[in-house]
mmCIF file of C-alpha atoms in Angstrom:
data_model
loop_
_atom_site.group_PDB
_atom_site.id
_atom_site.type_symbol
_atom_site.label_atom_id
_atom_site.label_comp_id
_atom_site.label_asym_id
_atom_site.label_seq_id
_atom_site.Cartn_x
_atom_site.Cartn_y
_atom_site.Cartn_z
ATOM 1 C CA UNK G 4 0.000 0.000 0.000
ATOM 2 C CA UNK G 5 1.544 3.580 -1.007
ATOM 3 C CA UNK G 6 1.080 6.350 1.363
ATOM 4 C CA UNK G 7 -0.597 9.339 0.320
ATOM 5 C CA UNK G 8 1.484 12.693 0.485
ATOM 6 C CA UNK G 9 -0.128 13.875 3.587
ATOM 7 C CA UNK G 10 1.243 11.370 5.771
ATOM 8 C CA UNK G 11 4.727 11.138 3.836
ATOM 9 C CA UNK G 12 4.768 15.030 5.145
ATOM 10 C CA UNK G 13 3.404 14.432 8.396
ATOM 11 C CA UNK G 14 6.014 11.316 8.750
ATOM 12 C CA UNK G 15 8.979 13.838 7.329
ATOM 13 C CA UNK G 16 7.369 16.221 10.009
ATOM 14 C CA UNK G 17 7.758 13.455 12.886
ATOM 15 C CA UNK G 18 11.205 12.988 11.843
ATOM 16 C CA UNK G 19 12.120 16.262 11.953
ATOM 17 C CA UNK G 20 11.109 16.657 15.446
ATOM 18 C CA UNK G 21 12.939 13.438 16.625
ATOM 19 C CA UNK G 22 16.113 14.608 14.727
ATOM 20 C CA UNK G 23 15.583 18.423 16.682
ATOM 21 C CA UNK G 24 14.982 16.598 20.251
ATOM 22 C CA UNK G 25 17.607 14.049 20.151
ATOM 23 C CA UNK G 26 20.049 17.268 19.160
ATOM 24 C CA UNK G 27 18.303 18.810 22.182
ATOM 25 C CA UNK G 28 19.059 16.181 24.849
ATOM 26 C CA UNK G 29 22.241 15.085 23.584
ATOM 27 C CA UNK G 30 24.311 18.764 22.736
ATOM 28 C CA UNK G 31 22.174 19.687 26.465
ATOM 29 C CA UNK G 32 23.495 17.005 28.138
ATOM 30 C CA UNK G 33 26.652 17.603 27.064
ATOM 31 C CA UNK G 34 26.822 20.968 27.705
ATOM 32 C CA UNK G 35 25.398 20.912 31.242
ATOM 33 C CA UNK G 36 28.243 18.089 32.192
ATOM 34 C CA UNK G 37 30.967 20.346 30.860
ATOM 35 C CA UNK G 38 29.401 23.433 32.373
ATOM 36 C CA UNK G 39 29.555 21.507 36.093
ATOM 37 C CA UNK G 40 33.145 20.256 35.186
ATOM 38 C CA UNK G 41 33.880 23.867 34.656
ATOM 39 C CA UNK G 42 32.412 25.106 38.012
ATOM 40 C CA UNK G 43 34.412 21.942 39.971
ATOM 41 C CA UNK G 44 37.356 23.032 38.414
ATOM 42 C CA UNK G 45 36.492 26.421 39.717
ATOM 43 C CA UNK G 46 35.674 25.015 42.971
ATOM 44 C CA UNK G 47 38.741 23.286 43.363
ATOM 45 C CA UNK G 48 40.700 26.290 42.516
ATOM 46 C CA UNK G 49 39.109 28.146 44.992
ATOM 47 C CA UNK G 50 40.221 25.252 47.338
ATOM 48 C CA UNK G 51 44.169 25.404 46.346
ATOM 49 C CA UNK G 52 44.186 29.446 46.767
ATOM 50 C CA UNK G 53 42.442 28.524 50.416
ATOM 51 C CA UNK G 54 45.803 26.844 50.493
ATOM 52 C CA UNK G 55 47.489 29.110 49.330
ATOM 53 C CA UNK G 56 46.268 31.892 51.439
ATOM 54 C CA UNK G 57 47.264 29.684 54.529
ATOM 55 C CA UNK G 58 51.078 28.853 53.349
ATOM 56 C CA UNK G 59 51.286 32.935 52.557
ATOM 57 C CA UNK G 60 49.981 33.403 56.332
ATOM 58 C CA UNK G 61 52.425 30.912 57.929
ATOM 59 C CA UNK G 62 55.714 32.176 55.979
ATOM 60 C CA UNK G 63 54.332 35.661 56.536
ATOM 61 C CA UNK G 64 55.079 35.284 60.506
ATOM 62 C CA UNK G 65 58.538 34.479 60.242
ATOM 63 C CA UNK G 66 59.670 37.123 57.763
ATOM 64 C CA UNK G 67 60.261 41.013 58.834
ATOM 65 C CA UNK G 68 58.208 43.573 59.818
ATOM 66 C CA UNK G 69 57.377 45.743 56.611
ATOM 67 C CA UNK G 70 57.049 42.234 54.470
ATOM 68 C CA UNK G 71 55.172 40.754 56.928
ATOM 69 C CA UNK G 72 52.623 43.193 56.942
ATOM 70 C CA UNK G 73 52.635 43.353 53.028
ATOM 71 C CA UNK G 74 51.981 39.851 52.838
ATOM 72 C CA UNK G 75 49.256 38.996 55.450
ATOM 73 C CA UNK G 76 47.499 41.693 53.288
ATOM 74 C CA UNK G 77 48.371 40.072 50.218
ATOM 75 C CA UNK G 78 46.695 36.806 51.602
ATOM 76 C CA UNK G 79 43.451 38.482 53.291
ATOM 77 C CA UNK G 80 42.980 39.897 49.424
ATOM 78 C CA UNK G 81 43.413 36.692 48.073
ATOM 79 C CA UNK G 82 41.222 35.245 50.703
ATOM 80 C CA UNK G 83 38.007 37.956 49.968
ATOM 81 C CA UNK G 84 38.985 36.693 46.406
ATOM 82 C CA UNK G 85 37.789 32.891 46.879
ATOM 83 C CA UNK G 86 34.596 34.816 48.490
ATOM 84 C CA UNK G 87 33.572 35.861 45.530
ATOM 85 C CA UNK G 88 34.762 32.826 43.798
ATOM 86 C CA UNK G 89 32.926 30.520 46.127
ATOM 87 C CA UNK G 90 29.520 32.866 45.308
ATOM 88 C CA UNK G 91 30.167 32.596 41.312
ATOM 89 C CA UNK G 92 30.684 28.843 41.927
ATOM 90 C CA UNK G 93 26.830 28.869 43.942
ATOM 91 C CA UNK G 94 25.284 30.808 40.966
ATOM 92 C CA UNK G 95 26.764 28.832 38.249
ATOM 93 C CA UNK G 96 25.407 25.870 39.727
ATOM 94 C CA UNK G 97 21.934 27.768 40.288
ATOM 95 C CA UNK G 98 21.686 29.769 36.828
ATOM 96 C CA UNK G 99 23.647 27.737 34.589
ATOM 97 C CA UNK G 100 23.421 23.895 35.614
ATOM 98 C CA UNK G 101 20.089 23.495 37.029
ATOM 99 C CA UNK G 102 18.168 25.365 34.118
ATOM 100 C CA UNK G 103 20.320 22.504 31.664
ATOM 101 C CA UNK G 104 19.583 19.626 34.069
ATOM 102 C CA UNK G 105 16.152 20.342 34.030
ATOM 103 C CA UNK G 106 15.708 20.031 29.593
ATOM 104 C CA UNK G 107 16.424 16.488 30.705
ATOM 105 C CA UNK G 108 12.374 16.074 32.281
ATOM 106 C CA UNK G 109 11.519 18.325 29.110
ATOM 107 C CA UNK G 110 12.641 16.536 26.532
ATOM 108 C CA UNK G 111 11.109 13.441 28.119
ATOM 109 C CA UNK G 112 8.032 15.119 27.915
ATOM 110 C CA UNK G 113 8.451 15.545 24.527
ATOM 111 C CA UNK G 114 9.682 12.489 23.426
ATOM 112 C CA UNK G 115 6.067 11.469 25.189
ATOM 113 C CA UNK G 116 3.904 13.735 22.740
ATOM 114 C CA UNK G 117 5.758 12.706 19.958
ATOM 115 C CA UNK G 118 5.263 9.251 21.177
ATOM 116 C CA UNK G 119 1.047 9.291 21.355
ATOM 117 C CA UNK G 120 1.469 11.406 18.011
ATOM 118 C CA UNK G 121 3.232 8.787 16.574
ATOM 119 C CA UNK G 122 0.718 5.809 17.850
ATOM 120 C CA UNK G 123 -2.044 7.809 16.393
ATOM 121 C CA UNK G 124 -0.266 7.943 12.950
ATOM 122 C CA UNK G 125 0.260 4.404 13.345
ATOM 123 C CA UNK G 126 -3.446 3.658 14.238
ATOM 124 C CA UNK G 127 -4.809 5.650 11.135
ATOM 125 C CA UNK G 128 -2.242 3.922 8.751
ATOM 126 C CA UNK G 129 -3.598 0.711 10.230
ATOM 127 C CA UNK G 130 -6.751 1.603 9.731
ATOM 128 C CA UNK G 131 -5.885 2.681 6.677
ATOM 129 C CA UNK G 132 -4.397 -0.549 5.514
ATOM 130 C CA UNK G 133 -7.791 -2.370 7.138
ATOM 131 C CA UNK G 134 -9.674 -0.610 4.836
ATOM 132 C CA UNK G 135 -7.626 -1.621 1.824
ATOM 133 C CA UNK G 136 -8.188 -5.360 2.946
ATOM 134 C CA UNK G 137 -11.691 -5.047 3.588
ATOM 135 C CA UNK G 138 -12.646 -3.809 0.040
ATOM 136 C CA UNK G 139 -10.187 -6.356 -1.700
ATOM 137 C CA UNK G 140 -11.997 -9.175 0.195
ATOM 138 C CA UNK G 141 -15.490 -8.240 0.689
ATOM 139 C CA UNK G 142 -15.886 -5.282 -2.358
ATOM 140 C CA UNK G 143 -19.515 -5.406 -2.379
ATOM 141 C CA UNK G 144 -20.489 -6.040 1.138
ATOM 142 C CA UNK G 145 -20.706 -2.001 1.836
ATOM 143 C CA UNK G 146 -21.527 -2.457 5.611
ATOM 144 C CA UNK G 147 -18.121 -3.763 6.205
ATOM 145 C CA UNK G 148 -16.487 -1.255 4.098
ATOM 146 C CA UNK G 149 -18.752 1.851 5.776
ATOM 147 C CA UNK G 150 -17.503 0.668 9.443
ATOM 148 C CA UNK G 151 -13.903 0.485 8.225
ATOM 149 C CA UNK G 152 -14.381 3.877 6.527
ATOM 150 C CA UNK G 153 -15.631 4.980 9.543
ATOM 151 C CA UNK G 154 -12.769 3.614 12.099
ATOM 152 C CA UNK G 155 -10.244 5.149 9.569
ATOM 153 C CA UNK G 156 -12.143 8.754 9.836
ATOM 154 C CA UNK G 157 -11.699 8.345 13.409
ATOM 155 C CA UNK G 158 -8.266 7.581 13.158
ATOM 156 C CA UNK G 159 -7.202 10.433 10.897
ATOM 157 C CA UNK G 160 -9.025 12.827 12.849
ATOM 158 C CA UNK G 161 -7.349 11.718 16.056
ATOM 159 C CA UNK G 162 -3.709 11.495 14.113
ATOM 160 C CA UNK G 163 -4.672 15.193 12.543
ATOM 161 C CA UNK G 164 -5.291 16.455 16.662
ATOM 162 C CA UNK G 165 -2.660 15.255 17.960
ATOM 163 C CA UNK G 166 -0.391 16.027 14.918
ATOM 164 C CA UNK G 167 -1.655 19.534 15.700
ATOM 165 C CA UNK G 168 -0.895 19.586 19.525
ATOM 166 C CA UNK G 169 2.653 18.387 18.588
ATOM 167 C CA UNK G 170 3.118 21.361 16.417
ATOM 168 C CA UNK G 171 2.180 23.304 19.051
ATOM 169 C CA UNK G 172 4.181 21.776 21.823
ATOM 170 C CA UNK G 173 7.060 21.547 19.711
ATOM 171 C CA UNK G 174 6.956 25.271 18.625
ATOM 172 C CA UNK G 175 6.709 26.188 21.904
ATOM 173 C CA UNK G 176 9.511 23.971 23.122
ATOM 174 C CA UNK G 177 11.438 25.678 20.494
ATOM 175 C CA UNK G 178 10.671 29.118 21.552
ATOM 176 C CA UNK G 179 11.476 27.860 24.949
ATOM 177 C CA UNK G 180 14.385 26.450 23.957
ATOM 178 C CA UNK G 181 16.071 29.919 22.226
ATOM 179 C CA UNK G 182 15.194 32.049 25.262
ATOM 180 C CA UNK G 183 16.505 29.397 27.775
ATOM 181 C CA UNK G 184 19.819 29.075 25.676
ATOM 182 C CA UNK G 185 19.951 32.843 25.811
ATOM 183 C CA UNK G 186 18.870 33.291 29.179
ATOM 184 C CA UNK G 187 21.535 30.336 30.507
ATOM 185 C CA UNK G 188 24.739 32.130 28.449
ATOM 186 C CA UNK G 189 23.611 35.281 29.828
ATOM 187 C CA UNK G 190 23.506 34.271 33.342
ATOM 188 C CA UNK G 191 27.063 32.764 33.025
ATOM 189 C CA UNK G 192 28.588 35.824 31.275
ATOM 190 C CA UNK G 193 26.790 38.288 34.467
ATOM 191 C CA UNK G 194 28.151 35.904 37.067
ATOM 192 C CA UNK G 195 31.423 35.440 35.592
ATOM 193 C CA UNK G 196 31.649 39.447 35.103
ATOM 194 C CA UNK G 197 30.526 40.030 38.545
ATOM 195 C CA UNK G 198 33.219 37.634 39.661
ATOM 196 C CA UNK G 199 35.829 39.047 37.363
ATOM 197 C CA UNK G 200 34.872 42.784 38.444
ATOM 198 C CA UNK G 201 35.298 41.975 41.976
ATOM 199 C CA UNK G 202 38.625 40.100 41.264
ATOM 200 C CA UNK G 203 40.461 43.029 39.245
ATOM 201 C CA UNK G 204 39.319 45.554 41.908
ATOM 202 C CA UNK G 205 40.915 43.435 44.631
ATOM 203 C CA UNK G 206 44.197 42.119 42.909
ATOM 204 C CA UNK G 207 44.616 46.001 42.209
ATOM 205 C CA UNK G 208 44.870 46.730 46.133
ATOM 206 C CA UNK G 209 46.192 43.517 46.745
ATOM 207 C CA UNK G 210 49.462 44.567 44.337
ATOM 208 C CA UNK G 211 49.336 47.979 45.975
ATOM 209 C CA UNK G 212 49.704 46.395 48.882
ATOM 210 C CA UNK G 213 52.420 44.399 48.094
ATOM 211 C CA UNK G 214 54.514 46.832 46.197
ATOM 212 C CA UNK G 215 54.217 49.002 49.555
ATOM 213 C CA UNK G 216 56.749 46.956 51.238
ATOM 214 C CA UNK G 217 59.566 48.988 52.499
ATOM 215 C CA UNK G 218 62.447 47.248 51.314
ATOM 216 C CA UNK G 219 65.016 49.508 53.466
ATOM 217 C CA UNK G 220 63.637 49.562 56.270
ATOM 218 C CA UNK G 221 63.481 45.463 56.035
ATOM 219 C CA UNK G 222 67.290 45.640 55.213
ATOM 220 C CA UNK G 223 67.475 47.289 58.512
ATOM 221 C CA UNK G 224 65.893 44.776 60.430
ATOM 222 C CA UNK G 225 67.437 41.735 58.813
ATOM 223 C CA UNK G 226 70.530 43.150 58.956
ATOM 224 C CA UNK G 227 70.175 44.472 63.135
ATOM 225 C CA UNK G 228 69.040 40.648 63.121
ATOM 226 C CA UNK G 229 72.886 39.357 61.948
ATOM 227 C CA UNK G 230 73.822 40.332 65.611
ATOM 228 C CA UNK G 231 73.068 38.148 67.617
ATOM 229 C CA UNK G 232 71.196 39.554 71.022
ATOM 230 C CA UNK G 233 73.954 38.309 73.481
ATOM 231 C CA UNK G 234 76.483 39.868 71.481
ATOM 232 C CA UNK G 235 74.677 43.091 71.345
ATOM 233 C CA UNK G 236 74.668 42.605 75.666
ATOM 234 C CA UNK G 237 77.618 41.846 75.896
ATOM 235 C CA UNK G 238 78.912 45.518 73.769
ATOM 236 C CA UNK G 239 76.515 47.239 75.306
ATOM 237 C CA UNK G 240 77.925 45.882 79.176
ATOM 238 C CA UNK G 241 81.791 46.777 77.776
ATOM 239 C CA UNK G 242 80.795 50.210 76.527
ATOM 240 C CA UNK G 243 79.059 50.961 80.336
ATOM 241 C CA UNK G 244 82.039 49.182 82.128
ATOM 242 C CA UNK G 245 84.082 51.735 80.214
ATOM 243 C CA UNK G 246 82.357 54.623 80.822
ATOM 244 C CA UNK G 247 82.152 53.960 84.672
ATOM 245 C CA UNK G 248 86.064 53.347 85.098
ATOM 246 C CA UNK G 249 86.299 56.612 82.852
ATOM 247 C CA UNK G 250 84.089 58.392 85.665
ATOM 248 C CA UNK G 251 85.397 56.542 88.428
ATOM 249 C CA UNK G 252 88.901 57.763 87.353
ATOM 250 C CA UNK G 253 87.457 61.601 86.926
ATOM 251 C CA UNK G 254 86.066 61.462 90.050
ATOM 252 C CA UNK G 255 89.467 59.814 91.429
ATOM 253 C CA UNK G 256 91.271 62.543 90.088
ATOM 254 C CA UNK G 257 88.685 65.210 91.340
ATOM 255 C CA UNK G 258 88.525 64.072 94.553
ATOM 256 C CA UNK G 259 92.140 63.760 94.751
ATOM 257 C CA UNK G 260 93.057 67.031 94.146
ATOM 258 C CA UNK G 261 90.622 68.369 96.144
ATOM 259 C CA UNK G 262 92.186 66.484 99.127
ATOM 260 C CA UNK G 263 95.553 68.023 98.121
ATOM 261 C CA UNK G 264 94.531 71.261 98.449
ATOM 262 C CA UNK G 265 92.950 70.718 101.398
ATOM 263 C CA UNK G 266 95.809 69.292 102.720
ATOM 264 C CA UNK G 267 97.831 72.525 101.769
ATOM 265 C CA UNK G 268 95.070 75.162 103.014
ATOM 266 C CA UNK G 269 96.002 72.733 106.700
ATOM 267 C CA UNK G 270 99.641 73.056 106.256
ATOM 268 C CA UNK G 271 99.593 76.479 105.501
ATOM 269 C CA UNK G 272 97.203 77.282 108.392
ATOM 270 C CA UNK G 273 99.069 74.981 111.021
ATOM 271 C CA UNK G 274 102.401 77.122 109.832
ATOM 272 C CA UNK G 275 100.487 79.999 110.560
ATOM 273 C CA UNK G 276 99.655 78.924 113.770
ATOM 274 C CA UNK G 277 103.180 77.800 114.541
ATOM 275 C CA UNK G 278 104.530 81.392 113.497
ATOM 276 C CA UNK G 279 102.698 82.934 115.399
ATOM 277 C CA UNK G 280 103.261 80.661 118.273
ATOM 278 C CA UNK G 281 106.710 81.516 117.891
ATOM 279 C CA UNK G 282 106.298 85.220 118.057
ATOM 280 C CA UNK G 283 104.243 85.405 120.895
ATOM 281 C CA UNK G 284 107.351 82.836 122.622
ATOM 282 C CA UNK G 285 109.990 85.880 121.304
ATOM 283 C CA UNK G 286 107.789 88.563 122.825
ATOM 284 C CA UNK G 287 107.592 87.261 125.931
ATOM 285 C CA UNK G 288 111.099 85.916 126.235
ATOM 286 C CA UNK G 289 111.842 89.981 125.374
ATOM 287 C CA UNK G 290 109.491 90.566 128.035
ATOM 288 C CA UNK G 291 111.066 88.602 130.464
ATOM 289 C CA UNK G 292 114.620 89.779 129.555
ATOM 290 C CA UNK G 293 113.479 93.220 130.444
ATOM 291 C CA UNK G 294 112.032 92.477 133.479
ATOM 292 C CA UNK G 295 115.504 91.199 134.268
ATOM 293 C CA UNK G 296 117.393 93.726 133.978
ATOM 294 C CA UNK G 297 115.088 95.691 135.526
ATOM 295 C CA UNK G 298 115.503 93.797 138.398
ATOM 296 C CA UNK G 299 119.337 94.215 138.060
ATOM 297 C CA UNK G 300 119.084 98.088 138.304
ATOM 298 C CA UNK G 301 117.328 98.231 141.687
ATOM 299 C CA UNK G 302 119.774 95.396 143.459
ATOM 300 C CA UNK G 303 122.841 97.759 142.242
ATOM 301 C CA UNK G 304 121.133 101.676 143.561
#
C-alpha cells in the first residue's frame, strides 16, 4: 500500500522533530556536564588558593616587619577573592546547571507527545491498511467497508489532533528552547563578570599592597638581626664598664686634688699657727729679759 502525500509530510514532520529533540538532549546534556566540570574546576581552585592563602599566612610570621605586613594583606585579598569565587561557583550551579539539568524532564516530555502522536499515525495507517483489505476481500459487502471507513475517519481525525498539539508543543519547546539558551549564556557571562569585576578591583589593592613593602627599612631589620642579642649585651655591658672606670677615674682625680689642696690650706694654716706661736714665745722671752734687767738696776742703787 503507497502512502498518500499527507502522511509522507506528516512522517517527514515526525522525523524532523525526533532529529531536533535528540540534538536537544544530547548537545544539552553535554553541555550541562561540561558546564559543572567547569564550576568543579572552579571550585577546586578556589580550594588550592584557600591553600594558598594559609602557606602565605604561615611564611608571613617568620619574615620582617614591613614584608610581613605586606603579605598577610596580600593573603586576606586573596582570601576575599575565593569569596567571591565561592559565590560565582553557587550561581553557576543555580543559573547555569540546574536550568540545563532540568531540559532532561523536558525533553522526556516531549519524546512522550511525539510518542502518542506517533501511535495515532500508526493507528490511522492501520486503519488505513484495514480498509484496503476489507474492500479487496469483501468489495460489495458495503456495511463492512462503511464501518472500516468509519474507524479510519476516526483515526485520521485523532492522528490530525494530535499532529496539531505536537506542532504546538514543539513550537513552543522551540521558543522555549532559544530564550533558555539565551537566558543560561547570559547568566554565566553576568556571574562570571561580577566575579571578574570583583577580582580586578581586589588584585589592584592587593598589588598595591604588596609593592608598599619597604624594602630599606626590612634591610634594617634583617641586617640588626645578623647580631646576635647576646652579642649586642655583651657591647653594650663593655661600653658601660668603660664609661664607669672613665668616671670613676674623673672622680678619682677630682677628689684627689681636692684632698691636696685641702691638705695645703692645713699646712699652711698649722704654719700659721706655729709662726705665730713663735712670736708670741719671742715677745715674751723679750718681756722677760726686760724684766731682768730691771731687776738688776734696783739690786745695784
Amino acid at each position: 500500500m503507497s502512502r498518500t502525500p499527507d502522511a509522507r509530510a506528516r512522517d517527514n514532520q515526525t522525523r524532523k522533530i525526533q532529529e531536533n529533540i535528540t540534538s536537544v538532549e544530547k548537545h544539552f546534556g553535554d553541555m550541562c556536564q561540561l558546564f559543572a566540570a567547569y564550576v568543579r574546576k572552579t571550585a577546586r581552585l578556589r580550594d588550592k588558593a584557600d591553600l594558598l592563602v594559609r602557606e602565605i599566612g604561615l611564611y608571613a610570621d617568620t619574615e620582617t616587619p614591613d614584608l610581613k605586613r605586606g603579605m598577610k594583606q596580600f593573603a586576606e585579598h586573596l582570601a576575599k577573592i575565593q569569596d567571591y569565587r565561592q559565590a560565582e561557583v553557587e550561581r553557576l550551579e543555580a543559573r547555569v546547571i540546574e536550568p540545563l539539568k532540568s531540559y532532561g524532564a523536558v525533553v522526556k516530555r516531549k519524546r512522550e507527545d511525539l510518542k502518542a502522536t506517533q501511535s495515532a499515525r500508526d493507528r490511522e495507517a492501520k486503519q488505513m491498511a484495514q480498509l484496503e483489505k476489507t474492500r479487496l476481500r469483501n468489495p460489495s459487502d458495503r456495511q463492512i467497508i462503511t464501518q472500516a471507513e468509519s474507524e479510519l475517519q476516526r483515526a485520521t481525525m485523532d492522528a490530525t489532533r494530535t499532529t496539531k498539539q505536537l506542532e504546538e508543543t514543539i513550537d513552543e519547546f522551540e521558543r522555549q528552547k532559544i530564550q533558555d539558551i539565551k537566558k543560561v549564556f547570559g547568566e554565566f557571562v553576568i556571574v562570571e563578570m561580577s566575579f571578574h569585576a570583583k577580582a580586578l578591583e581586589i588584585y589592584t589593592s592587593a598589588f598595591q599592597n604588596i609593592q608598599s613593602v619597604d624594602e630599606e627599612a626590612d634591610l634594617e631589620v634583617f641586617r640588626s638581626s645578623l647580631h646576635p642579642p647576646d652579642f649586642q649585651s655583651r657591647l653594650d655591658i663593655v661600653q658601660a664598664n668603660s664609661k664607669t672606670s672613665l668616671d670613676r677615674t674623673g672622680s678619682f682625680l677630682s677628689t684627689s686634688g681636692t684632698l691636696q689642696q685641702q691638705r695645703a690650706c692645713s699646712r699652711q694654716t698649722r704654719r700659721g699657727e706655729e709662726d705665730e706661736e713663735e712670736d708670741e714665745d719671742e715677745s715674751e722671752e723679750e718681756e722677760e729679759g726686760d724684766e731682768d734687767e730691771d731687776e738688776d738696776s734696783d739690786d745695784e742703787h
